[in-house]
Amino acid sequence: MTVTLRQLNFLRLSRDAIQKWLKDPEFASIMKGLYCRIVVRDSTGNKFYRICRVEGMTQNAREKEKDSCSMELSYGSTTKSFNLDFVSNGPFQQEELDQYVQIMKDDGVDMVLPSEVEDKSKLMRQFVEKNKKAEDKNRAKPEERREIKEEKDEEMPGKEKEKEKETEKEKEKEKEKEKEREREREKEKERESKKRPREEREKDDGVEKEIRDLKSKLTDVQHKCATKDRQIDDLRYELDRLERAVDKTKSETKILEGGLTTERDVQRLTNLKVKEMDVVIKMQANLISALQEQLDAERELQMSIAKKRKQISVKYKELKTQIDEKPVMF
């Protein structure tokens, strides 16, 4: 008996849920065997969604920031790492389930059973309820602390209450003095900066502006490199799919040999189908090669920008040292 769309949605992990529970030590074992809705793009750039099974987190995923962690997901017999920003918050659709069932059948991988869905759903409910109780308990703690403080205040004698109030007032005064000293330091820095010659300030501003421009260019290059990496991964996945299709075509051709009358017909049919697949695979391989060359060029540009940025930073420090060593003219 195959699993239904409603049953599989019970095991769906959304991006918000992963972000919420990522740091929980039990979540790594709970999430294994659940399912995610992943957004991917085909060779023409069109976006579509795919159901994938969670195999676990990468080794250092829990030590990273929430938006940059990655997970191991499987689709049929293929396993691949995906960043969290590829995970959708939306529910699975029937068309996506049909495609997933077909790829599992083609790759010879067993689908999850309804009984397994029920067991895993029970574990998820227990995990969610446990976390909810912990959150309620944490929210209640400030109220409990206030009640305890009020009880202590009622029990304290009058002199001790006055002494505690005086201590709190002294702490507040000390904080105010510290804030005042901080404001004075800021004003002193501002006065010192105004005393510096105009040309030196302009040089300083020019170096800082150049550093900002280089940072902006570096960010753009990094974003382009990440986009190219994703496109290359998608093309490689498509290439794997086409290679599987070629293998499947070859096996179908062997089955058809019994129904064909002559060996010449068998050879002609085999060559025709394999030739078509080879042309598609070569096109995909050429596209991957072109994208890889473009990515290498952009990475070289990124290294050049980083080197220039380092040189400017050294120059900026030397200039600042020279400015600090000069006596202030009144």
Tab-separated table of C-alpha atoms in Angstrom:
chain	number	residue	atom	x	y	z
A	1	MET	CA	0.000	0.000	0.000
A	2	THR	CA	1.504	3.353	-1.096
A	3	VAL	CA	1.541	6.416	1.116
A	4	THR	CA	-0.981	9.200	0.371
A	5	LEU	CA	-0.290	12.927	-0.062
A	6	ARG	CA	-2.001	13.682	3.271
A	7	GLN	CA	0.100	11.088	5.120
A	8	LEU	CA	3.385	12.311	3.598
A	9	ASN	CA	2.562	15.914	4.575
A	10	PHE	CA	2.540	14.722	8.205
A	11	LEU	CA	6.286	14.079	7.792
A	12	ARG	CA	7.065	17.392	6.038
A	13	LEU	CA	9.765	19.657	7.517
A	14	SER	CA	9.408	23.342	6.693
A	15	ARG	CA	12.258	25.863	6.648
A	16	ASP	CA	10.788	27.680	9.677
A	17	ALA	CA	10.641	24.437	11.706
A	18	ILE	CA	14.286	23.615	10.908
A	19	GLN	CA	15.402	27.119	11.935
A	20	LYS	CA	13.427	26.839	15.170
A	21	TRP	CA	14.769	23.432	16.285
A	22	LEU	CA	18.194	23.311	14.602
A	23	LYS	CA	20.145	23.854	17.844
A	24	ASP	CA	18.170	21.218	19.777
A	25	PRO	CA	20.460	18.182	20.364
A	26	GLU	CA	17.577	15.730	19.765
A	27	PHE	CA	16.527	17.270	16.463
A	28	ALA	CA	19.328	15.608	14.446
A	29	SER	CA	17.881	12.146	15.162
A	30	ILE	CA	14.239	13.286	14.807
A	31	MET	CA	14.716	14.902	11.377
A	32	LYS	CA	16.252	11.777	9.791
A	33	GLY	CA	13.564	10.051	7.744
A	34	LEU	CA	11.384	13.171	7.389
A	35	TYR	CA	10.768	14.940	4.065
A	36	CYS	CA	11.437	18.424	2.640
A	37	ARG	CA	10.066	20.334	-0.329
A	38	ILE	CA	13.124	21.592	-2.264
A	39	VAL	CA	13.140	24.284	-4.960
A	40	VAL	CA	15.429	23.551	-7.946
A	41	ARG	CA	15.876	24.903	-11.479
A	42	ASP	CA	16.197	23.066	-14.776
A	43	SER	CA	18.727	23.795	-17.543
A	44	THR	CA	16.560	26.646	-18.882
A	45	GLY	CA	16.278	28.350	-15.478
A	46	ASN	CA	12.653	27.379	-14.807
A	47	LYS	CA	11.850	26.785	-11.137
A	48	PHE	CA	10.093	23.649	-9.884
A	49	TYR	CA	9.709	21.733	-6.611
A	50	ARG	CA	10.849	18.257	-5.635
A	51	ILE	CA	10.164	15.989	-2.620
A	52	CYS	CA	13.374	14.789	-0.913
A	53	ARG	CA	14.018	12.556	2.090
A	54	VAL	CA	16.170	13.935	4.937
A	55	GLU	CA	19.215	11.748	5.576
A	56	GLY	CA	20.730	14.049	8.222
A	57	MET	CA	22.654	17.267	8.734
A	58	THR	CA	26.205	17.864	7.573
A	59	GLN	CA	28.845	17.408	10.267
A	60	ASN	CA	29.201	21.089	11.174
A	61	ALA	CA	25.678	22.293	10.283
A	62	ARG	CA	24.595	22.885	13.892
A	63	GLU	CA	27.638	25.124	14.517
A	64	LYS	CA	26.753	27.469	11.651
A	65	GLU	CA	24.277	30.320	11.416
A	66	LYS	CA	20.644	29.317	10.943
A	67	ASP	CA	20.421	30.480	7.303
A	68	SER	CA	23.677	28.916	6.139
A	69	CYS	CA	23.412	25.335	7.436
A	70	SER	CA	23.111	22.417	5.006
A	71	MET	CA	21.435	19.010	5.055
A	72	GLU	CA	21.923	15.694	3.271
A	73	LEU	CA	18.812	14.955	1.161
A	74	SER	CA	18.075	11.945	-1.043
A	75	TYR	CA	16.010	11.776	-4.241
A	76	GLY	CA	15.679	8.202	-5.410
A	77	SER	CA	19.154	6.663	-5.115
A	78	THR	CA	20.906	10.071	-5.386
A	79	THR	CA	22.055	11.921	-2.228
A	80	LYS	CA	23.099	15.574	-2.238
A	81	SER	CA	23.708	18.478	0.199
A	82	PHE	CA	21.281	21.435	0.113
A	83	ASN	CA	21.455	24.758	1.943
A	84	LEU	CA	18.526	25.758	4.135
A	85	ASP	CA	17.457	28.530	1.727
A	86	PHE	CA	16.440	25.841	-0.818
A	87	VAL	CA	13.805	24.413	1.592
A	88	SER	CA	10.206	25.547	1.023
A	89	ASN	CA	7.568	26.328	3.663
A	90	GLY	CA	4.750	25.151	1.380
A	91	PRO	CA	3.016	21.727	1.478
A	92	PHE	CA	3.662	18.872	-0.958
A	93	GLN	CA	1.531	18.711	-4.134
A	94	GLN	CA	0.099	15.584	-5.793
A	95	GLU	CA	2.166	16.090	-8.960
A	96	GLU	CA	5.366	16.218	-6.859
A	97	LEU	CA	4.379	13.024	-5.024
A	98	ASP	CA	3.697	11.222	-8.324
A	99	GLN	CA	7.145	12.194	-9.631
A	100	TYR	CA	8.780	11.092	-6.368
A	101	VAL	CA	7.028	7.698	-6.420
A	102	GLN	CA	8.130	7.167	-10.047
A	103	ILE	CA	11.810	7.998	-9.412
A	104	MET	CA	11.854	5.721	-6.342
A	105	LYS	CA	10.390	2.922	-8.473
A	106	ASP	CA	12.883	3.520	-11.304
A	107	ASP	CA	15.862	3.503	-8.913
A	108	GLY	CA	14.608	0.444	-7.025
A	109	VAL	CA	14.280	2.242	-3.660
A	110	ASP	CA	11.442	1.330	-1.267
A	111	MET	CA	8.846	3.998	-0.425
A	112	VAL	CA	7.898	4.798	3.162
A	113	LEU	CA	4.981	2.689	4.454
A	114	PRO	CA	1.816	4.109	6.106
A	115	SER	CA	2.724	2.305	9.351
A	116	GLU	CA	6.137	4.002	9.333
A	117	VAL	CA	4.427	7.368	8.760
A	118	GLU	CA	2.283	6.814	11.844
A	119	ASP	CA	5.296	5.875	14.026
A	120	LYS	CA	7.369	8.841	12.832
A	121	SER	CA	4.428	11.245	13.279
A	122	LYS	CA	4.076	10.075	16.881
A	123	LEU	CA	7.771	10.809	17.559
A	124	MET	CA	7.407	14.263	16.017
A	125	ARG	CA	4.364	15.083	18.159
A	126	GLN	CA	6.212	14.014	21.300
A	127	PHE	CA	9.208	16.167	20.340
A	128	VAL	CA	7.020	19.243	19.614
A	129	GLU	CA	5.035	18.844	22.858
A	130	LYS	CA	8.252	18.505	24.870
A	131	ASN	CA	9.662	21.715	23.365
A	132	LYS	CA	6.370	23.531	23.902
A	133	LYS	CA	6.380	22.618	27.604
A	134	ALA	CA	9.982	23.851	27.925
A	135	GLU	CA	9.035	27.174	26.272
A	136	ASP	CA	6.032	27.601	28.585
A	137	LYS	CA	8.266	26.891	31.568
A	138	ASN	CA	10.826	29.488	30.451
A	139	ARG	CA	8.096	32.090	29.955
A	140	ALA	CA	6.801	31.427	33.456
A	141	LYS	CA	10.233	31.881	35.090
A	142	PRO	CA	10.268	35.747	35.095
A	143	GLU	CA	6.865	35.781	36.838
A	144	GLU	CA	8.108	33.309	39.454
A	145	ARG	CA	11.239	35.399	40.044
A	146	ARG	CA	9.135	38.540	40.590
A	147	GLU	CA	6.893	36.716	43.065
A	148	ILE	CA	9.928	35.436	45.004
A	149	LYS	CA	11.424	38.946	45.097
A	150	GLU	CA	8.157	40.406	46.368
A	151	GLU	CA	7.982	37.749	49.092
A	152	LYS	CA	11.568	38.512	50.135
A	153	ASP	CA	10.825	42.244	50.226
A	154	GLU	CA	7.884	41.625	52.537
A	155	GLU	CA	10.001	39.470	54.835
A	156	MET	CA	12.988	41.925	55.016
A	157	PRO	CA	13.176	44.363	57.980
A	158	GLY	CA	12.893	48.109	57.316
A	159	LYS	CA	16.622	48.893	57.691
A	160	GLU	CA	17.659	46.181	55.253
A	161	LYS	CA	15.122	47.470	52.714
A	162	GLU	CA	16.528	50.992	52.983
A	163	LYS	CA	20.082	49.669	52.656
A	164	GLU	CA	19.162	47.751	49.516
A	165	LYS	CA	17.492	50.826	48.015
A	166	GLU	CA	20.594	52.911	48.705
A	167	THR	CA	22.779	50.260	47.033
A	168	GLU	CA	20.551	50.292	43.945
A	169	LYS	CA	20.702	54.110	43.821
A	170	GLU	CA	24.508	54.025	43.998
A	171	LYS	CA	24.617	51.525	41.141
A	172	GLU	CA	22.375	53.749	39.026
A	173	LYS	CA	24.568	56.788	39.780
A	174	GLU	CA	27.678	54.812	38.781
A	175	LYS	CA	26.018	53.839	35.488
A	176	GLU	CA	25.127	57.475	34.787
A	177	LYS	CA	28.727	58.538	35.498
A	178	GLU	CA	30.032	55.875	33.122
A	179	LYS	CA	27.651	57.073	30.392
A	180	GLU	CA	28.804	60.654	30.971
A	181	ARG	CA	32.471	59.623	30.700
A	182	GLU	CA	31.685	57.770	27.457
A	183	ARG	CA	30.018	60.889	26.035
A	184	GLU	CA	33.052	62.976	27.003
A	185	ARG	CA	35.376	60.535	25.246
A	186	GLU	CA	33.247	60.721	22.092
A	187	LYS	CA	33.327	64.539	22.174
A	188	GLU	CA	37.117	64.502	22.645
A	189	LYS	CA	37.527	62.229	19.621
A	190	GLU	CA	35.319	64.541	17.574
A	191	ARG	CA	37.373	67.601	18.593
A	192	GLU	CA	40.629	65.814	17.717
A	193	SER	CA	39.311	64.844	14.301
A	194	LYS	CA	38.355	68.465	13.577
A	195	LYS	CA	41.893	69.594	14.412
A	196	ARG	CA	43.430	67.339	11.787
A	197	PRO	CA	44.400	69.036	8.495
A	198	ARG	CA	41.773	68.971	5.788
A	199	GLU	CA	44.003	67.168	3.241
A	200	GLU	CA	44.681	64.307	5.650
A	201	ARG	CA	40.959	63.886	6.331
A	202	GLU	CA	40.251	63.853	2.587
A	203	LYS	CA	42.925	61.172	2.027
A	204	ASP	CA	41.416	59.138	4.851
A	205	ASP	CA	37.930	59.453	3.374
A	206	GLY	CA	39.215	58.498	-0.087
A	207	VAL	CA	40.852	55.308	1.207
A	208	GLU	CA	37.711	54.360	3.147
A	209	LYS	CA	35.552	54.969	0.058
A	210	GLU	CA	37.835	52.755	-2.059
A	211	ILE	CA	37.635	50.011	0.578
A	212	ARG	CA	33.817	50.265	0.593
A	213	ASP	CA	33.718	50.019	-3.222
A	214	LEU	CA	35.980	46.947	-3.161
A	215	LYS	CA	33.788	45.326	-0.500
A	216	SER	CA	30.724	45.928	-2.673
A	217	LYS	CA	32.439	44.425	-5.762
A	218	LEU	CA	33.635	41.445	-3.717
A	219	THR	CA	30.078	40.804	-2.469
A	220	ASP	CA	28.731	40.922	-6.056
A	221	VAL	CA	31.392	38.466	-7.278
A	222	GLN	CA	30.708	36.090	-4.372
A	223	HIS	CA	26.968	36.182	-5.158
A	224	LYS	CA	27.625	35.445	-8.850
A	225	CYS	CA	29.960	32.551	-7.946
A	226	ALA	CA	27.327	31.043	-5.656
A	227	THR	CA	24.707	31.318	-8.439
A	228	LYS	CA	27.041	29.628	-10.954
A	229	ASP	CA	27.776	26.848	-8.447
A	230	ARG	CA	24.056	26.151	-8.091
A	231	GLN	CA	23.600	26.128	-11.893
A	232	ILE	CA	26.499	23.689	-12.305
A	233	ASP	CA	25.044	21.403	-9.621
A	234	ASP	CA	21.653	21.430	-11.362
A	235	LEU	CA	23.285	20.628	-14.727
A	236	ARG	CA	25.264	17.785	-13.202
A	237	TYR	CA	22.086	16.365	-11.741
A	238	GLU	CA	20.402	16.624	-15.161
A	239	LEU	CA	23.426	14.904	-16.722
A	240	ASP	CA	23.119	12.034	-14.226
A	241	ARG	CA	19.431	11.710	-15.110
A	242	LEU	CA	20.211	11.543	-18.836
A	243	GLU	CA	22.877	8.894	-18.259
A	244	ARG	CA	20.333	6.810	-16.353
A	245	ALA	CA	17.930	7.272	-19.263
A	246	VAL	CA	20.605	6.009	-21.689
A	247	ASP	CA	21.143	2.905	-19.545
A	248	LYS	CA	17.389	2.345	-19.390
A	249	THR	CA	17.145	2.714	-23.198
A	250	LYS	CA	19.876	0.154	-23.692
A	251	SER	CA	18.080	-2.346	-21.447
A	252	GLU	CA	14.765	-1.729	-23.284
A	253	THR	CA	16.552	-2.317	-26.590
A	254	LYS	CA	17.799	-5.696	-25.368
A	255	ILE	CA	14.219	-6.656	-24.473
A	256	LEU	CA	13.021	-5.613	-27.937
A	257	GLU	CA	15.642	-7.779	-29.659
A	258	GLY	CA	13.446	-10.861	-29.259
A	259	GLY	CA	10.632	-9.213	-31.236
A	260	LEU	CA	12.789	-8.004	-34.141
A	261	THR	CA	13.357	-10.181	-37.162
A	262	THR	CA	16.956	-9.448	-38.057
A	263	GLU	CA	20.153	-8.499	-36.275
A	264	ARG	CA	20.447	-5.472	-38.534
A	265	ASP	CA	17.164	-4.004	-37.216
A	266	VAL	CA	18.358	-4.495	-33.635
A	267	GLN	CA	21.644	-2.701	-34.307
A	268	ARG	CA	19.941	0.166	-36.143
A	269	LEU	CA	17.432	0.792	-33.336
A	270	THR	CA	20.146	0.645	-30.663
A	271	ASN	CA	22.457	3.033	-32.512
A	272	LEU	CA	19.616	5.487	-33.148
A	273	LYS	CA	18.539	5.778	-29.494
A	274	VAL	CA	22.070	5.858	-28.089
A	275	LYS	CA	23.051	8.512	-30.639
A	276	GLU	CA	20.183	10.758	-29.578
A	277	MET	CA	21.140	10.434	-25.909
A	278	ASP	CA	24.838	11.030	-26.636
A	279	VAL	CA	24.032	14.306	-28.417
A	280	VAL	CA	22.037	15.565	-25.412
A	281	ILE	CA	24.763	14.485	-22.953
A	282	LYS	CA	27.464	16.235	-25.005
A	283	MET	CA	25.420	19.454	-25.079
A	284	GLN	CA	25.008	19.342	-21.299
A	285	ALA	CA	28.721	18.584	-20.787
A	286	ASN	CA	29.743	21.519	-23.031
A	287	LEU	CA	27.437	23.842	-21.088
A	288	ILE	CA	28.914	22.675	-17.759
A	289	SER	CA	32.436	23.249	-19.116
A	290	ALA	CA	31.557	26.786	-20.255
A	291	LEU	CA	29.994	27.646	-16.908
A	292	GLN	CA	33.027	26.214	-15.080
A	293	GLU	CA	35.383	28.422	-17.129
A	294	GLN	CA	33.260	31.484	-16.377
A	295	LEU	CA	33.224	30.583	-12.680
A	296	ASP	CA	37.038	30.210	-12.642
A	297	ALA	CA	37.415	33.644	-14.232
A	298	GLU	CA	35.132	35.230	-11.665
A	299	ARG	CA	37.046	33.533	-8.842
A	300	GLU	CA	40.322	34.954	-10.207
A	301	LEU	CA	38.675	38.402	-10.210
A	302	GLN	CA	37.576	37.812	-6.623
A	303	MET	CA	41.166	36.949	-5.585
A	304	SER	CA	42.458	40.063	-7.367
A	305	ILE	CA	39.921	42.259	-5.545
A	306	ALA	CA	40.851	40.686	-2.204
A	307	LYS	CA	44.562	41.340	-2.892
A	308	LYS	CA	43.864	44.983	-3.840
A	309	ARG	CA	41.738	45.399	-0.748
A	310	LYS	CA	44.602	44.091	1.433
A	311	GLN	CA	47.064	46.535	-0.167
A	312	ILE	CA	44.704	49.447	0.438
A	313	SER	CA	44.198	48.346	4.037
A	314	VAL	CA	47.996	48.320	4.625
A	315	LYS	CA	48.305	51.743	2.982
A	316	TYR	CA	45.445	53.040	5.115
A	317	LYS	CA	47.127	51.805	8.330
A	318	GLU	CA	50.465	53.398	7.342
A	319	LEU	CA	48.706	56.696	6.582
A	320	LYS	CA	46.856	56.591	9.880
A	321	THR	CA	50.122	55.874	11.765
A	322	GLN	CA	51.779	58.881	10.099
A	323	ILE	CA	48.821	61.094	11.018
A	324	ASP	CA	48.846	59.936	14.651
A	325	GLU	CA	52.605	60.600	14.964
A	326	LYS	CA	52.288	64.222	13.783
A	327	PRO	CA	51.902	66.847	16.571
A	328	VAL	CA	48.537	68.573	16.797
A	329	MET	CA	48.735	72.255	15.698
A	330	PHE	CA	46.686	74.724	17.768
